[in-house]
Short mmCIF file of N, CA and C and ligand atoms in Angstrom, two decimals:
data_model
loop_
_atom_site.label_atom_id
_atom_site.label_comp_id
_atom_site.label_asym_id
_atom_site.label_seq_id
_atom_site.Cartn_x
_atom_site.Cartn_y
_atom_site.Cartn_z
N UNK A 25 0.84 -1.21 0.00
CA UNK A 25 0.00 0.00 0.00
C UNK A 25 0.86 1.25 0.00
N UNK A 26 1.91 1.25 1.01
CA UNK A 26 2.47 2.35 0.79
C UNK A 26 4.03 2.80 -0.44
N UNK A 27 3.99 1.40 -1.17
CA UNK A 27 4.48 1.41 -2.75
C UNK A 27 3.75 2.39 -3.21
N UNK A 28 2.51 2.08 -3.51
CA UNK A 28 1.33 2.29 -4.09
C UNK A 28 1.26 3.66 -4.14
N UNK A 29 1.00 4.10 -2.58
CA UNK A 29 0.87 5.78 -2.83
C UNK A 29 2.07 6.51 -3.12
N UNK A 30 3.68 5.66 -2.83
CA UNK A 30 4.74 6.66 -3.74
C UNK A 30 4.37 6.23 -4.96
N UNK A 31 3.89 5.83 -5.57
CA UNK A 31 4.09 5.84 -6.98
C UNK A 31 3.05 6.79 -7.52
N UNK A 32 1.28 7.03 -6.57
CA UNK A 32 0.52 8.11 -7.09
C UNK A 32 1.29 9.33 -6.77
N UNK A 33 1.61 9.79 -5.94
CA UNK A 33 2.68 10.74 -5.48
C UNK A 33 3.17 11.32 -6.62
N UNK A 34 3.89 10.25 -6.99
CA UNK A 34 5.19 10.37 -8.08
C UNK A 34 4.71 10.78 -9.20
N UNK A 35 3.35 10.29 -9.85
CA UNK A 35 2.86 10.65 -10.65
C UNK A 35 2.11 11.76 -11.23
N UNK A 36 1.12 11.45 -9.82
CA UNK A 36 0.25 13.10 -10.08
C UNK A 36 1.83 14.21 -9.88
N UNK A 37 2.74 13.99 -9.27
CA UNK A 37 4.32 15.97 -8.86
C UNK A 37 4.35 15.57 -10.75
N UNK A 38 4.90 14.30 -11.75
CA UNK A 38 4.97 14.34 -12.69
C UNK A 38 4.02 15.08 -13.30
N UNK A 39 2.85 14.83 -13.18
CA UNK A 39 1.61 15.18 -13.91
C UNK A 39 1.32 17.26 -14.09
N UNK A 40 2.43 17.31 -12.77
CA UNK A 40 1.83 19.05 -12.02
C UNK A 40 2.85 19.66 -12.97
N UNK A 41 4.21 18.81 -13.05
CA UNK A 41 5.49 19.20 -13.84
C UNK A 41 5.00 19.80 -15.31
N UNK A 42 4.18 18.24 -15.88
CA UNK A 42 3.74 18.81 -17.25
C UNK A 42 3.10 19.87 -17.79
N UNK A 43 2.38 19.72 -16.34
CA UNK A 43 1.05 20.73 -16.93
C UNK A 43 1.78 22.14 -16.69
N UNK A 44 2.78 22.51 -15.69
CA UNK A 44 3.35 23.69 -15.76
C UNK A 44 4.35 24.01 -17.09
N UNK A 45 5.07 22.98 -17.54
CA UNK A 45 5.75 23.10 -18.71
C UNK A 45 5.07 23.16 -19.90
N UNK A 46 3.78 22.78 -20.15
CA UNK A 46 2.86 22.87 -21.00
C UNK A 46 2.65 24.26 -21.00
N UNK A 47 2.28 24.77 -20.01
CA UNK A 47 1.49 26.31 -19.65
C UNK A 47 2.79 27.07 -19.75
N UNK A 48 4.08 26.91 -19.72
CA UNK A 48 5.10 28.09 -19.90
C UNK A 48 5.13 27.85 -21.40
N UNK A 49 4.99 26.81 -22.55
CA UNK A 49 5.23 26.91 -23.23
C UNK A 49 4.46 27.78 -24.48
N UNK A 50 2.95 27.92 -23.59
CA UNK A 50 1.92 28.94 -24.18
C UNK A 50 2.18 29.81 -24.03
N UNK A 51 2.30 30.24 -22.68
CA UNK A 51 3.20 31.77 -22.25
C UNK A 51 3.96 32.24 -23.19
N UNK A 52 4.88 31.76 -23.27
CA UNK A 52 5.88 31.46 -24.51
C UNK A 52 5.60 32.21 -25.83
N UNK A 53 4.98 30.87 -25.91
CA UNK A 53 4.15 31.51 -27.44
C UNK A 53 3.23 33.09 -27.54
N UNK A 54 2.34 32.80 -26.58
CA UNK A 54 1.25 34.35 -26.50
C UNK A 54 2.06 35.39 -26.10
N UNK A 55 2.99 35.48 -25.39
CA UNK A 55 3.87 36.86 -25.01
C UNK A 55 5.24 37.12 -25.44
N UNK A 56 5.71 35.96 -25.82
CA UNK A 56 7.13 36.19 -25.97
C UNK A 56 7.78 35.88 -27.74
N UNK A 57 6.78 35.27 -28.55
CA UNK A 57 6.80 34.49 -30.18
C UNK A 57 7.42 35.75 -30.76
N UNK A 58 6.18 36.91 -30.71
CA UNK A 58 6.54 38.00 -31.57
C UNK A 58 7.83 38.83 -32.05
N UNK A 59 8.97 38.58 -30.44
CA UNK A 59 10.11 39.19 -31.06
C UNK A 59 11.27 38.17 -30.93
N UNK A 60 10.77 36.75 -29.93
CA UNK A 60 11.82 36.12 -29.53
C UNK A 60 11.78 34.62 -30.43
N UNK A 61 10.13 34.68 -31.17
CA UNK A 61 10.41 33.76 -32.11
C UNK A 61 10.03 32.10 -31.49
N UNK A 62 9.29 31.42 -32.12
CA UNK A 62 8.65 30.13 -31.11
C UNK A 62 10.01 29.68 -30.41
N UNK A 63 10.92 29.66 -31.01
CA UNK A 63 12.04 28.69 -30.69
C UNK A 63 13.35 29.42 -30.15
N UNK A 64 12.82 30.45 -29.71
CA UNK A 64 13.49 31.62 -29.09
C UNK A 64 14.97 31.92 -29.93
N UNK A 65 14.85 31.86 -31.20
CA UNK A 65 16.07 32.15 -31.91
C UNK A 65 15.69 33.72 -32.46
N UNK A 66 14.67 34.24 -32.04
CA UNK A 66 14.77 36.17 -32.66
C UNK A 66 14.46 35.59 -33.82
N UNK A 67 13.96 34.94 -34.98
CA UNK A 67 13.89 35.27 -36.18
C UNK A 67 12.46 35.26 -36.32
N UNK A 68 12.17 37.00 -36.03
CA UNK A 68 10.71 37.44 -36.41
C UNK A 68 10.77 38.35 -37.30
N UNK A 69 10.13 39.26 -37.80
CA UNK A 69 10.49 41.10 -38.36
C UNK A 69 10.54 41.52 -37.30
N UNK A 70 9.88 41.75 -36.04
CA UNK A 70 10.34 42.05 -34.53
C UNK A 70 11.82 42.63 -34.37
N UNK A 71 11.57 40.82 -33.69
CA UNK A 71 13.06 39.96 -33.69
C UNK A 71 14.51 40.91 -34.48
N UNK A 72 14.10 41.04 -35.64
CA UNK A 72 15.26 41.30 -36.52
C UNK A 72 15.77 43.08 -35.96
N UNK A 73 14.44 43.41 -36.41
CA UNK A 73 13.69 44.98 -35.99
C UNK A 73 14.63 45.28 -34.83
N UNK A 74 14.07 44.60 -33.39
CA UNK A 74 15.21 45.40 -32.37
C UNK A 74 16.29 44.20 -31.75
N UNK A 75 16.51 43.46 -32.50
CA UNK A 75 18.17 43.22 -32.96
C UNK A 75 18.03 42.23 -31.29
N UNK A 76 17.18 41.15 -31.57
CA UNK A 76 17.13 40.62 -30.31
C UNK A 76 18.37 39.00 -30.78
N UNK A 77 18.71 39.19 -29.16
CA UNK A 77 20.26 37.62 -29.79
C UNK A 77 19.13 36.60 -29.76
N UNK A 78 19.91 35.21 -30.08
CA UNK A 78 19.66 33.82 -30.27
C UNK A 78 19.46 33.19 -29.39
N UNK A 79 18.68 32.52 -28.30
CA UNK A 79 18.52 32.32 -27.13
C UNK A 79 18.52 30.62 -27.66
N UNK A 80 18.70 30.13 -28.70
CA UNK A 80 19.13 28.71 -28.70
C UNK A 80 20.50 28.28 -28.95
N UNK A 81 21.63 29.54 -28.79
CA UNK A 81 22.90 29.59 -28.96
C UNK A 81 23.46 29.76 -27.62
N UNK A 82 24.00 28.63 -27.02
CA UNK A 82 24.66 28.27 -25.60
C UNK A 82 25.65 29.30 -25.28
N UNK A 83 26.33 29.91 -25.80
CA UNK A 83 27.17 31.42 -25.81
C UNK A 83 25.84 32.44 -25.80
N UNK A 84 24.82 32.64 -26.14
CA UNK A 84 23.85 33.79 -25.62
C UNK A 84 23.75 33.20 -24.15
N UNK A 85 22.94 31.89 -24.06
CA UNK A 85 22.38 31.65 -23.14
C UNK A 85 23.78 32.00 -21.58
N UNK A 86 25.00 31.29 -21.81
CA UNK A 86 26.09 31.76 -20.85
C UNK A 86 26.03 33.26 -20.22
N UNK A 87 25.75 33.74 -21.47
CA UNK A 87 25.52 35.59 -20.42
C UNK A 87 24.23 35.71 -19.57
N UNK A 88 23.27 35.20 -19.38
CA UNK A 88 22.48 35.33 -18.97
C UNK A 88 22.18 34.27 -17.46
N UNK A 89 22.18 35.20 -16.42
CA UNK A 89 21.54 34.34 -15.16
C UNK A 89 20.21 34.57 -14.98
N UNK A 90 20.03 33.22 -13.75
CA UNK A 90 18.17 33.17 -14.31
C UNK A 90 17.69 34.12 -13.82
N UNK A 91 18.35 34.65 -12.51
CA UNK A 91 17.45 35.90 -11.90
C UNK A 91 17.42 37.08 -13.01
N UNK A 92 18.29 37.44 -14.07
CA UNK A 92 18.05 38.50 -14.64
C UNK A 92 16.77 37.65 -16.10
N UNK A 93 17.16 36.86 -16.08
CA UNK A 93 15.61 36.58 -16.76
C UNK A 93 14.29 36.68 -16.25
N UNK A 94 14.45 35.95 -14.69
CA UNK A 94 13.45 36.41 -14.40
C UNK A 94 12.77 38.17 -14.22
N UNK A 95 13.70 38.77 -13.88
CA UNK A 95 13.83 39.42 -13.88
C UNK A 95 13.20 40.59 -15.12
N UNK A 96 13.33 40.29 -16.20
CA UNK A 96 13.27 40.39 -17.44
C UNK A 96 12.16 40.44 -17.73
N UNK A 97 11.55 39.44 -17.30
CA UNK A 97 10.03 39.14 -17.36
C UNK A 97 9.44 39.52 -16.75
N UNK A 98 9.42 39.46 -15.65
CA UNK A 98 8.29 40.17 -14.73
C UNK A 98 8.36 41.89 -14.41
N UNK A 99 9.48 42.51 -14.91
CA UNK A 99 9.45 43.88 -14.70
C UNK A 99 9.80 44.20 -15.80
N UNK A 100 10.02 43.53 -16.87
CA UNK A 100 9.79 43.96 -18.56
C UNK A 100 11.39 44.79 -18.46
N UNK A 101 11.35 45.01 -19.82
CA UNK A 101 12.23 46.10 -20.00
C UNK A 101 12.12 47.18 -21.17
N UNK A 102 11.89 48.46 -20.60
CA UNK A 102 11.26 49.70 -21.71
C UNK A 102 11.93 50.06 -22.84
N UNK A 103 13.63 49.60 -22.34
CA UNK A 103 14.71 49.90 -23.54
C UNK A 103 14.55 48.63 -24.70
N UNK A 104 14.09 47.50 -24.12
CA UNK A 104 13.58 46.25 -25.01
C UNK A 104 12.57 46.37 -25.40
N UNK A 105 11.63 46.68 -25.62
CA UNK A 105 10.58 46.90 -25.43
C UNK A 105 9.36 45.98 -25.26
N UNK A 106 10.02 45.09 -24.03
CA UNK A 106 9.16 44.11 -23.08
C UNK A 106 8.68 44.89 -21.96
N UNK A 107 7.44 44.33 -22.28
CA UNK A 107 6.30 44.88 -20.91
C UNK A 107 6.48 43.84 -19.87
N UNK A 108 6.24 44.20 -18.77
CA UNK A 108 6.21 43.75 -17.67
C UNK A 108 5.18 42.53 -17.81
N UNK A 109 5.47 41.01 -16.87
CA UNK A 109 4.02 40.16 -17.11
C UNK A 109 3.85 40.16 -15.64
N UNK A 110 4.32 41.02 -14.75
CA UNK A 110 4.28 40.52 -12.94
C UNK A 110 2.69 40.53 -12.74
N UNK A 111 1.49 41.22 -13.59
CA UNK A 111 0.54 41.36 -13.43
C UNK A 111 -0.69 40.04 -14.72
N UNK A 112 0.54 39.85 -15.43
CA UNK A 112 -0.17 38.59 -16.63
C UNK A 112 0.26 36.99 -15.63
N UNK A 113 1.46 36.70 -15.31
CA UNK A 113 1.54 35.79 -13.75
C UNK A 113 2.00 36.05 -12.53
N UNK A 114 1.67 34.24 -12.81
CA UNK A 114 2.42 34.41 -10.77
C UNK A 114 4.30 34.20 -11.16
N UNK A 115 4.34 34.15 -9.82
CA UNK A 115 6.20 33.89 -9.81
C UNK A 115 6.48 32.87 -10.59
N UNK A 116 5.47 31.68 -9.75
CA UNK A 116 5.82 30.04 -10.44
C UNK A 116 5.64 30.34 -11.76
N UNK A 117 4.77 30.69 -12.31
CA UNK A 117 4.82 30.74 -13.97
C UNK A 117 5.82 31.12 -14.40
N UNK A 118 6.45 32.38 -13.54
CA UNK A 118 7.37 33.46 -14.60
C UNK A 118 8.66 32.20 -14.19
N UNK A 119 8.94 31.27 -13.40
CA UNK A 119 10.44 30.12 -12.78
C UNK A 119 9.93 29.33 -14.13
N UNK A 120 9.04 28.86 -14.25
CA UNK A 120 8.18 27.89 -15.84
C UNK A 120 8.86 28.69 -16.56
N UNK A 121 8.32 29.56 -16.94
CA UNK A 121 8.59 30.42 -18.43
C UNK A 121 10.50 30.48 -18.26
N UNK A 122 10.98 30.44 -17.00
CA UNK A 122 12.65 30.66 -17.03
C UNK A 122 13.02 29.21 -18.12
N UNK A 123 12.66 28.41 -16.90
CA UNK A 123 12.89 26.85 -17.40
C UNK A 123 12.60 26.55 -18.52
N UNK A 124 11.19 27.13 -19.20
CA UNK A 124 11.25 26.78 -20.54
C UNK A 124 12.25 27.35 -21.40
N UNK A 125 12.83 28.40 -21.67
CA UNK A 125 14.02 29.04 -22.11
C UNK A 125 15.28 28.51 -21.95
N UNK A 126 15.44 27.84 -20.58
CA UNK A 126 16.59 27.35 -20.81
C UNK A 126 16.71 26.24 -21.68
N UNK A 127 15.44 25.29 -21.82
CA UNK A 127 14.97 24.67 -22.60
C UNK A 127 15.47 24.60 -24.38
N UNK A 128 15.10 25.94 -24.76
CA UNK A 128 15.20 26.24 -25.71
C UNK A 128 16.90 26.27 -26.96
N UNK A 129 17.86 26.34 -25.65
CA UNK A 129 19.29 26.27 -26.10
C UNK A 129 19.37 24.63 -26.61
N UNK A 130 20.22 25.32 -27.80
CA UNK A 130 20.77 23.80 -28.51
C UNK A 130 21.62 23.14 -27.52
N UNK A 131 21.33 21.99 -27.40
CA UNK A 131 22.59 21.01 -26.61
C UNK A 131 23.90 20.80 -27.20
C1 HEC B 228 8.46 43.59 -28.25
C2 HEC B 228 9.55 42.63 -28.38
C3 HEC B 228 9.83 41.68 -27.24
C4 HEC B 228 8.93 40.86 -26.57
C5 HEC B 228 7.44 40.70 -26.81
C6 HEC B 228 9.70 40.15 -25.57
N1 HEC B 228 11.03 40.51 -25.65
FE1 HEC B 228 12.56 39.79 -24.54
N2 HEC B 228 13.85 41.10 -25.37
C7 HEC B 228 13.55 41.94 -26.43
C8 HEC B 228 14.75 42.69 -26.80
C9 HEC B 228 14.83 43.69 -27.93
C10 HEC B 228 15.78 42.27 -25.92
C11 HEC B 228 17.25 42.76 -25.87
C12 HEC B 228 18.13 41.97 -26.81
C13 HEC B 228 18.37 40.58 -26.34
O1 HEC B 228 18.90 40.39 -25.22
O2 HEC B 228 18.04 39.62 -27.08
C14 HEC B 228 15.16 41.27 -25.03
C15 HEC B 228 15.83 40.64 -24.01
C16 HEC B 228 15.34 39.56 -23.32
C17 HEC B 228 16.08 38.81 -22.34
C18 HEC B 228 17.50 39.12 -21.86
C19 HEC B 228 17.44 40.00 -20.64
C20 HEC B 228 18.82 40.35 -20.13
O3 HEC B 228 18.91 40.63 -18.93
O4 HEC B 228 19.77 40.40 -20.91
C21 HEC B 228 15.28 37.79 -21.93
C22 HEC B 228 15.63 36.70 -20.91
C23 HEC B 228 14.02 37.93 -22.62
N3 HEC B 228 14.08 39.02 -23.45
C24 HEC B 228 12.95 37.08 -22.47
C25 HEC B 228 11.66 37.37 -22.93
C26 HEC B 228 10.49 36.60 -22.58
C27 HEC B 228 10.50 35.34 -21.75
C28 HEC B 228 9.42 37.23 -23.16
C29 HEC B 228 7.97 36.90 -22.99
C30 HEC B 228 7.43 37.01 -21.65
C31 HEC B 228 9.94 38.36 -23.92
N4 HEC B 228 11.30 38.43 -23.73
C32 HEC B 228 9.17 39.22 -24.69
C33 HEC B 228 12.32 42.07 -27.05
C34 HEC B 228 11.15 41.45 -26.65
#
């Protein structure tokens, strides 16, 4: 029996995992496609427009720590011209939306 419930355990934290990585990856898409491109490589007219780097190139990704991504996101930046989402999520979403990005770098 108590196999049993580590393994529902195990499944439904799996199940919570997906569904948050699912939901950053919409995020993703609905707020972030337009200049950073589904696959976060910048190749939009955006993208090109205000000269955003390659976020699937492991040398972009190296300059960047997560707090200034997070960072990034939730208090936008006016010189980028990213709006703030601290009011579109919560924290956990905006740590999702980190993770999905890191995601995004070529291995
Ligand atoms: C209107 C265009 C635009 C949108 C929409 C946008 N960004 Fe950006 N973003 C930029 C530009 C321009 C830069 C600066 C150049 C660069 O670092 O690529 C930037 C920089 C960044 C950086 C680097 C910050 C740093 O400290 O160097 C991150 C991370 C980032 N964006 C993530 C996101 C995420 C995640 C979203 C969606 C929530 C998003 N951006 C939406 C234009 C945009």
């Amino acid at each position: 029996m108590k196999k049993l419930s580590i393994v529902i355990i195990a499944a439904l934290a799996l199940m919570a995992t997906t569904a948050r990585a699912a939901e950053a990856k919409d995020n993703f898409l609905k707020h972030c496609k337009s200049c950073h491109g589904p696959e976060g490589k910048g190749d939009t007219t955006l993208g090109q427009k205000f000269k955003v780097r390659d976020y699937s190139d492991p040398k972009v990704q190296d300059t960047l720590k997560d707090e200034d991504i997070f960072k990034a996101i939730k208090e936008g930046n006016e010189k980028n011209h990213m709006k703030p989402m601290a009011d579109k999520m919560t924290d956990g979403e905006i740590k999702a939306l980190v993770t999905h990005l890191r995601g995004l770098k070529n291995k």
